[in-house]
């Protein structure tokens, strides 16, 4: 899931009046853009329903002076929006480098020695400082607007690293100076996917938003989330993935790193999964897998994706990934 937004929906019945569905979202500009996009699609599909958007601050929005990996709480940007996740359209899941104006035209490789690169992600730091040892990676917090302002107005950073999807949704594609492909930096689980959160007991709302599913994105996200869950990973450890669906095969690459990137483990597995269009036999009664509900997608395809993620995680754990992750957690706790 993208960490920049989402929506929590609840339903109200007002007698003979128009039905109202309240949609919760973070207050950041990116979160509002993503929420407005989802609501616009729902309004087109359900013109007889009124959608009310309610903005709120989350734990991650309120704590801006501490690195994400140090706060020690999962779902920092979604806790106040809670419960079952749904995935739909996925944009480019890769990371992008945005350069200070004086370094436009550069790449991470050609930045001067000791250049400071800002990111709040242990995952990015662990992978990149091994590949670019001449750079210094420093924590940077805030929403996209804040981070770009810090980059442009202060002299502290030569570049910052952000998700391509977030920049695209904000309309800031022109700020992308370099895209980091998976062989350079694998991305976070669910990055680039757009999520809608719905209370688990609101089955009618789950069905309502389920029409927005992109089947391929959903299956890729199930595999990625199952991989992360089985590893017992999170923001406090460097874990990354890369998924590709091609010719009926779902390929999942996953890796774990030490905090400094000196120790790592990476493997790839695949499973045969035909991308389904819709569930032909009607909705499943209990369809949730790794927090994702997709009542209109065949259960078999979802289970195959989940099993792929679990199998890859088990392979890494059997090869010693748990030790790498345990040491990373311990070192992060004392930093």
PDB file of C-alpha atoms in Angstrom, residues 62-221:
ATOM      1  CA  UNK A  62       1.700  14.278  13.775  1.00  0.00           C
ATOM      2  CA  UNK A  63       5.202  12.942  14.531  1.00  0.00           C
ATOM      3  CA  UNK A  64       7.555  14.675  12.108  1.00  0.00           C
ATOM      4  CA  UNK A  65      10.756  14.943  14.148  1.00  0.00           C
ATOM      5  CA  UNK A  66      11.438  11.207  14.375  1.00  0.00           C
ATOM      6  CA  UNK A  67      12.459   8.719  11.703  1.00  0.00           C
ATOM      7  CA  UNK A  68       9.615   6.405  10.682  1.00  0.00           C
ATOM      8  CA  UNK A  69      11.639   3.342  11.670  1.00  0.00           C
ATOM      9  CA  UNK A  70      12.042   4.692  15.214  1.00  0.00           C
ATOM     10  CA  UNK A  71       8.395   5.435  16.001  1.00  0.00           C
ATOM     11  CA  UNK A  72       7.775   1.735  16.471  1.00  0.00           C
ATOM     12  CA  UNK A  73       4.172   1.587  15.329  1.00  0.00           C
ATOM     13  CA  UNK A  74       2.724  -0.159  12.302  1.00  0.00           C
ATOM     14  CA  UNK A  75       0.176   1.532  10.023  1.00  0.00           C
ATOM     15  CA  UNK A  76       1.466   4.985  10.929  1.00  0.00           C
ATOM     16  CA  UNK A  77      -0.482   6.672   8.162  1.00  0.00           C
ATOM     17  CA  UNK A  78      -3.561   4.461   8.240  1.00  0.00           C
ATOM     18  CA  UNK A  79      -4.232   3.567  11.867  1.00  0.00           C
ATOM     19  CA  UNK A  80      -6.886   6.247  12.172  1.00  0.00           C
ATOM     20  CA  UNK A  81      -8.456   5.095   8.901  1.00  0.00           C
ATOM     21  CA  UNK A  82      -8.483   1.353   9.886  1.00  0.00           C
ATOM     22  CA  UNK A  83      -9.323  -2.097   8.700  1.00  0.00           C
ATOM     23  CA  UNK A  84      -9.678  -4.187   5.566  1.00  0.00           C
ATOM     24  CA  UNK A  85      -7.548  -3.159   2.614  1.00  0.00           C
ATOM     25  CA  UNK A  86      -8.532  -3.105  -1.005  1.00  0.00           C
ATOM     26  CA  UNK A  87      -6.145  -2.643  -3.900  1.00  0.00           C
ATOM     27  CA  UNK A  88      -6.905  -1.160  -7.252  1.00  0.00           C
ATOM     28  CA  UNK A  89      -4.924   0.635  -9.963  1.00  0.00           C
ATOM     29  CA  UNK A  90      -1.168   0.425  -9.478  1.00  0.00           C
ATOM     30  CA  UNK A  91       1.098   3.025 -10.993  1.00  0.00           C
ATOM     31  CA  UNK A  92       4.864   2.724 -11.355  1.00  0.00           C
ATOM     32  CA  UNK A  93       5.971   1.202  -8.033  1.00  0.00           C
ATOM     33  CA  UNK A  94       9.611   2.258  -8.377  1.00  0.00           C
ATOM     34  CA  UNK A  95      11.482   4.970  -6.494  1.00  0.00           C
ATOM     35  CA  UNK A  96      12.585   8.243  -8.052  1.00  0.00           C
ATOM     36  CA  UNK A  97      15.447  10.616  -7.324  1.00  0.00           C
ATOM     37  CA  UNK A  98      14.618  14.326  -7.207  1.00  0.00           C
ATOM     38  CA  UNK A  99      17.692  16.546  -7.383  1.00  0.00           C
ATOM     39  CA  UNK A 100      18.437  19.973  -5.947  1.00  0.00           C
ATOM     40  CA  UNK A 101      18.240  22.537  -8.796  1.00  0.00           C
ATOM     41  CA  UNK A 102      22.023  22.885  -8.931  1.00  0.00           C
ATOM     42  CA  UNK A 103      22.400  19.138  -9.525  1.00  0.00           C
ATOM     43  CA  UNK A 104      19.775  18.697 -12.251  1.00  0.00           C
ATOM     44  CA  UNK A 105      21.177  16.409 -14.934  1.00  0.00           C
ATOM     45  CA  UNK A 106      23.145  14.361 -12.431  1.00  0.00           C
ATOM     46  CA  UNK A 107      22.514  10.793 -11.272  1.00  0.00           C
ATOM     47  CA  UNK A 108      23.232   9.235  -7.903  1.00  0.00           C
ATOM     48  CA  UNK A 109      26.407   7.826  -9.394  1.00  0.00           C
ATOM     49  CA  UNK A 110      27.652  11.226 -10.587  1.00  0.00           C
ATOM     50  CA  UNK A 111      26.785  13.280  -7.501  1.00  0.00           C
ATOM     51  CA  UNK A 112      29.851  14.742  -5.755  1.00  0.00           C
ATOM     52  CA  UNK A 113      31.553  12.893  -2.911  1.00  0.00           C
ATOM     53  CA  UNK A 114      29.756  13.186   0.454  1.00  0.00           C
ATOM     54  CA  UNK A 115      26.559  14.509  -1.149  1.00  0.00           C
ATOM     55  CA  UNK A 116      23.606  14.202   1.235  1.00  0.00           C
ATOM     56  CA  UNK A 117      20.605  12.243  -0.059  1.00  0.00           C
ATOM     57  CA  UNK A 118      17.368  12.427   1.921  1.00  0.00           C
ATOM     58  CA  UNK A 119      15.039   9.502   2.576  1.00  0.00           C
ATOM     59  CA  UNK A 120      13.041   8.243   5.543  1.00  0.00           C
ATOM     60  CA  UNK A 121      13.253   4.613   4.384  1.00  0.00           C
ATOM     61  CA  UNK A 122      15.608   2.014   5.851  1.00  0.00           C
ATOM     62  CA  UNK A 123      14.850  -0.094   2.778  1.00  0.00           C
ATOM     63  CA  UNK A 124      16.234   2.521   0.414  1.00  0.00           C
ATOM     64  CA  UNK A 125      19.270   3.319   2.538  1.00  0.00           C
ATOM     65  CA  UNK A 126      20.258  -0.331   2.953  1.00  0.00           C
ATOM     66  CA  UNK A 127      20.168  -0.970  -0.787  1.00  0.00           C
ATOM     67  CA  UNK A 128      21.609   2.313  -2.037  1.00  0.00           C
ATOM     68  CA  UNK A 129      24.498   2.998   0.304  1.00  0.00           C
ATOM     69  CA  UNK A 130      26.034  -0.289  -0.766  1.00  0.00           C
ATOM     70  CA  UNK A 131      25.767   0.712  -4.426  1.00  0.00           C
ATOM     71  CA  UNK A 132      26.735   4.354  -3.895  1.00  0.00           C
ATOM     72  CA  UNK A 133      29.258   4.412  -1.003  1.00  0.00           C
ATOM     73  CA  UNK A 134      30.370   7.957  -1.873  1.00  0.00           C
ATOM     74  CA  UNK A 135      26.984   9.340  -0.798  1.00  0.00           C
ATOM     75  CA  UNK A 136      25.635  10.102   2.675  1.00  0.00           C
ATOM     76  CA  UNK A 137      22.009   9.155   3.328  1.00  0.00           C
ATOM     77  CA  UNK A 138      20.103  11.273   5.849  1.00  0.00           C
ATOM     78  CA  UNK A 139      16.562  11.094   7.228  1.00  0.00           C
ATOM     79  CA  UNK A 140      14.001  13.555   5.908  1.00  0.00           C
ATOM     80  CA  UNK A 141      10.371  13.748   7.080  1.00  0.00           C
ATOM     81  CA  UNK A 142       7.210  15.535   6.031  1.00  0.00           C
ATOM     82  CA  UNK A 143       4.732  15.236   3.184  1.00  0.00           C
ATOM     83  CA  UNK A 144       5.835  15.596  -0.424  1.00  0.00           C
ATOM     84  CA  UNK A 145       5.373  19.364  -0.414  1.00  0.00           C
ATOM     85  CA  UNK A 146       7.484  19.709   2.728  1.00  0.00           C
ATOM     86  CA  UNK A 147      10.253  17.450   1.493  1.00  0.00           C
ATOM     87  CA  UNK A 148      10.518  19.226  -1.852  1.00  0.00           C
ATOM     88  CA  UNK A 149      10.603  22.582  -0.079  1.00  0.00           C
ATOM     89  CA  UNK A 150      13.419  21.358   2.183  1.00  0.00           C
ATOM     90  CA  UNK A 151      15.316  20.161  -0.888  1.00  0.00           C
ATOM     91  CA  UNK A 152      14.897  23.356  -2.889  1.00  0.00           C
ATOM     92  CA  UNK A 153      15.195  26.002  -0.174  1.00  0.00           C
ATOM     93  CA  UNK A 154      17.768  24.497   2.166  1.00  0.00           C
ATOM     94  CA  UNK A 155      21.325  23.540   1.283  1.00  0.00           C
ATOM     95  CA  UNK A 156      21.202  20.341   3.335  1.00  0.00           C
ATOM     96  CA  UNK A 157      20.335  17.852   0.582  1.00  0.00           C
ATOM     97  CA  UNK A 158      21.698  17.290  -2.907  1.00  0.00           C
ATOM     98  CA  UNK A 159      18.777  14.979  -3.714  1.00  0.00           C
ATOM     99  CA  UNK A 160      15.869  13.182  -2.106  1.00  0.00           C
ATOM    100  CA  UNK A 161      14.238   9.856  -2.930  1.00  0.00           C
ATOM    101  CA  UNK A 162      10.467   9.571  -3.301  1.00  0.00           C
ATOM    102  CA  UNK A 163       7.975   7.141  -4.801  1.00  0.00           C
ATOM    103  CA  UNK A 164       7.350   7.672  -8.515  1.00  0.00           C
ATOM    104  CA  UNK A 165       3.620   7.096  -8.009  1.00  0.00           C
ATOM    105  CA  UNK A 166       3.307   9.936  -5.494  1.00  0.00           C
ATOM    106  CA  UNK A 167       5.069  12.399  -7.765  1.00  0.00           C
ATOM    107  CA  UNK A 168       2.913  11.357 -10.717  1.00  0.00           C
ATOM    108  CA  UNK A 169      -0.323  11.734  -8.769  1.00  0.00           C
ATOM    109  CA  UNK A 170       0.731  15.206  -7.650  1.00  0.00           C
ATOM    110  CA  UNK A 171       1.478  16.153 -11.270  1.00  0.00           C
ATOM    111  CA  UNK A 172       5.177  16.628 -10.541  1.00  0.00           C
ATOM    112  CA  UNK A 173       6.613  14.236 -13.120  1.00  0.00           C
ATOM    113  CA  UNK A 174       8.987  16.977 -14.245  1.00  0.00           C
ATOM    114  CA  UNK A 175      10.826  16.749 -10.919  1.00  0.00           C
ATOM    115  CA  UNK A 176      11.864  13.139 -11.543  1.00  0.00           C
ATOM    116  CA  UNK A 177      15.583  13.218 -12.280  1.00  0.00           C
ATOM    117  CA  UNK A 178      16.246   9.487 -12.154  1.00  0.00           C
ATOM    118  CA  UNK A 179      14.075   6.402 -11.796  1.00  0.00           C
ATOM    119  CA  UNK A 180      15.585   3.629  -9.691  1.00  0.00           C
ATOM    120  CA  UNK A 181      14.769   0.343 -11.370  1.00  0.00           C
ATOM    121  CA  UNK A 182      14.415  -2.850  -9.298  1.00  0.00           C
ATOM    122  CA  UNK A 183      17.962  -3.982 -10.040  1.00  0.00           C
ATOM    123  CA  UNK A 184      19.132  -0.754  -8.354  1.00  0.00           C
ATOM    124  CA  UNK A 185      16.552  -0.493  -5.584  1.00  0.00           C
ATOM    125  CA  UNK A 186      13.610  -2.824  -5.093  1.00  0.00           C
ATOM    126  CA  UNK A 187      10.480  -1.122  -3.821  1.00  0.00           C
ATOM    127  CA  UNK A 188       8.313  -1.343  -0.716  1.00  0.00           C
ATOM    128  CA  UNK A 189       5.479  -3.860  -0.439  1.00  0.00           C
ATOM    129  CA  UNK A 190       2.387  -2.407  -2.108  1.00  0.00           C
ATOM    130  CA  UNK A 191       4.158   0.734  -3.323  1.00  0.00           C
ATOM    131  CA  UNK A 192       2.307   2.336  -6.238  1.00  0.00           C
ATOM    132  CA  UNK A 193      -0.978   0.565  -5.456  1.00  0.00           C
ATOM    133  CA  UNK A 194      -3.946   2.663  -4.416  1.00  0.00           C
ATOM    134  CA  UNK A 195      -5.836   1.340  -1.394  1.00  0.00           C
ATOM    135  CA  UNK A 196      -9.336   1.900  -0.085  1.00  0.00           C
ATOM    136  CA  UNK A 197      -9.954   0.899   3.535  1.00  0.00           C
ATOM    137  CA  UNK A 198     -13.376  -0.368   4.541  1.00  0.00           C
ATOM    138  CA  UNK A 199     -14.711  -1.593   7.892  1.00  0.00           C
ATOM    139  CA  UNK A 200     -14.751  -5.383   7.750  1.00  0.00           C
ATOM    140  CA  UNK A 201     -18.409  -5.591   8.780  1.00  0.00           C
ATOM    141  CA  UNK A 202     -19.590  -3.269   5.972  1.00  0.00           C
ATOM    142  CA  UNK A 203     -20.070  -5.962   3.339  1.00  0.00           C
ATOM    143  CA  UNK A 204     -22.218  -3.726   1.139  1.00  0.00           C
ATOM    144  CA  UNK A 205     -19.468  -1.115   1.014  1.00  0.00           C
ATOM    145  CA  UNK A 206     -16.898  -3.792   0.231  1.00  0.00           C
ATOM    146  CA  UNK A 207     -19.013  -4.868  -2.722  1.00  0.00           C
ATOM    147  CA  UNK A 208     -19.510  -1.251  -3.767  1.00  0.00           C
ATOM    148  CA  UNK A 209     -15.793  -0.429  -4.003  1.00  0.00           C
ATOM    149  CA  UNK A 210     -14.843  -3.907  -5.218  1.00  0.00           C
ATOM    150  CA  UNK A 211     -15.677  -2.945  -8.797  1.00  0.00           C
ATOM    151  CA  UNK A 212     -12.562  -0.745  -8.786  1.00  0.00           C
ATOM    152  CA  UNK A 213     -10.194  -3.701  -8.471  1.00  0.00           C
ATOM    153  CA  UNK A 214      -7.388  -4.165 -10.969  1.00  0.00           C
ATOM    154  CA  UNK A 215      -6.944  -7.971 -10.832  1.00  0.00           C
ATOM    155  CA  UNK A 216      -3.225  -8.015 -11.674  1.00  0.00           C
ATOM    156  CA  UNK A 217      -2.412  -5.337  -9.113  1.00  0.00           C
ATOM    157  CA  UNK A 218      -4.452  -7.150  -6.495  1.00  0.00           C
ATOM    158  CA  UNK A 219      -2.654 -10.468  -7.005  1.00  0.00           C
ATOM    159  CA  UNK A 220       0.761  -8.815  -6.981  1.00  0.00           C
ATOM    160  CA  UNK A 221      -0.099  -7.042  -3.736  1.00  0.00           C
TER     161      UNK A 221
END
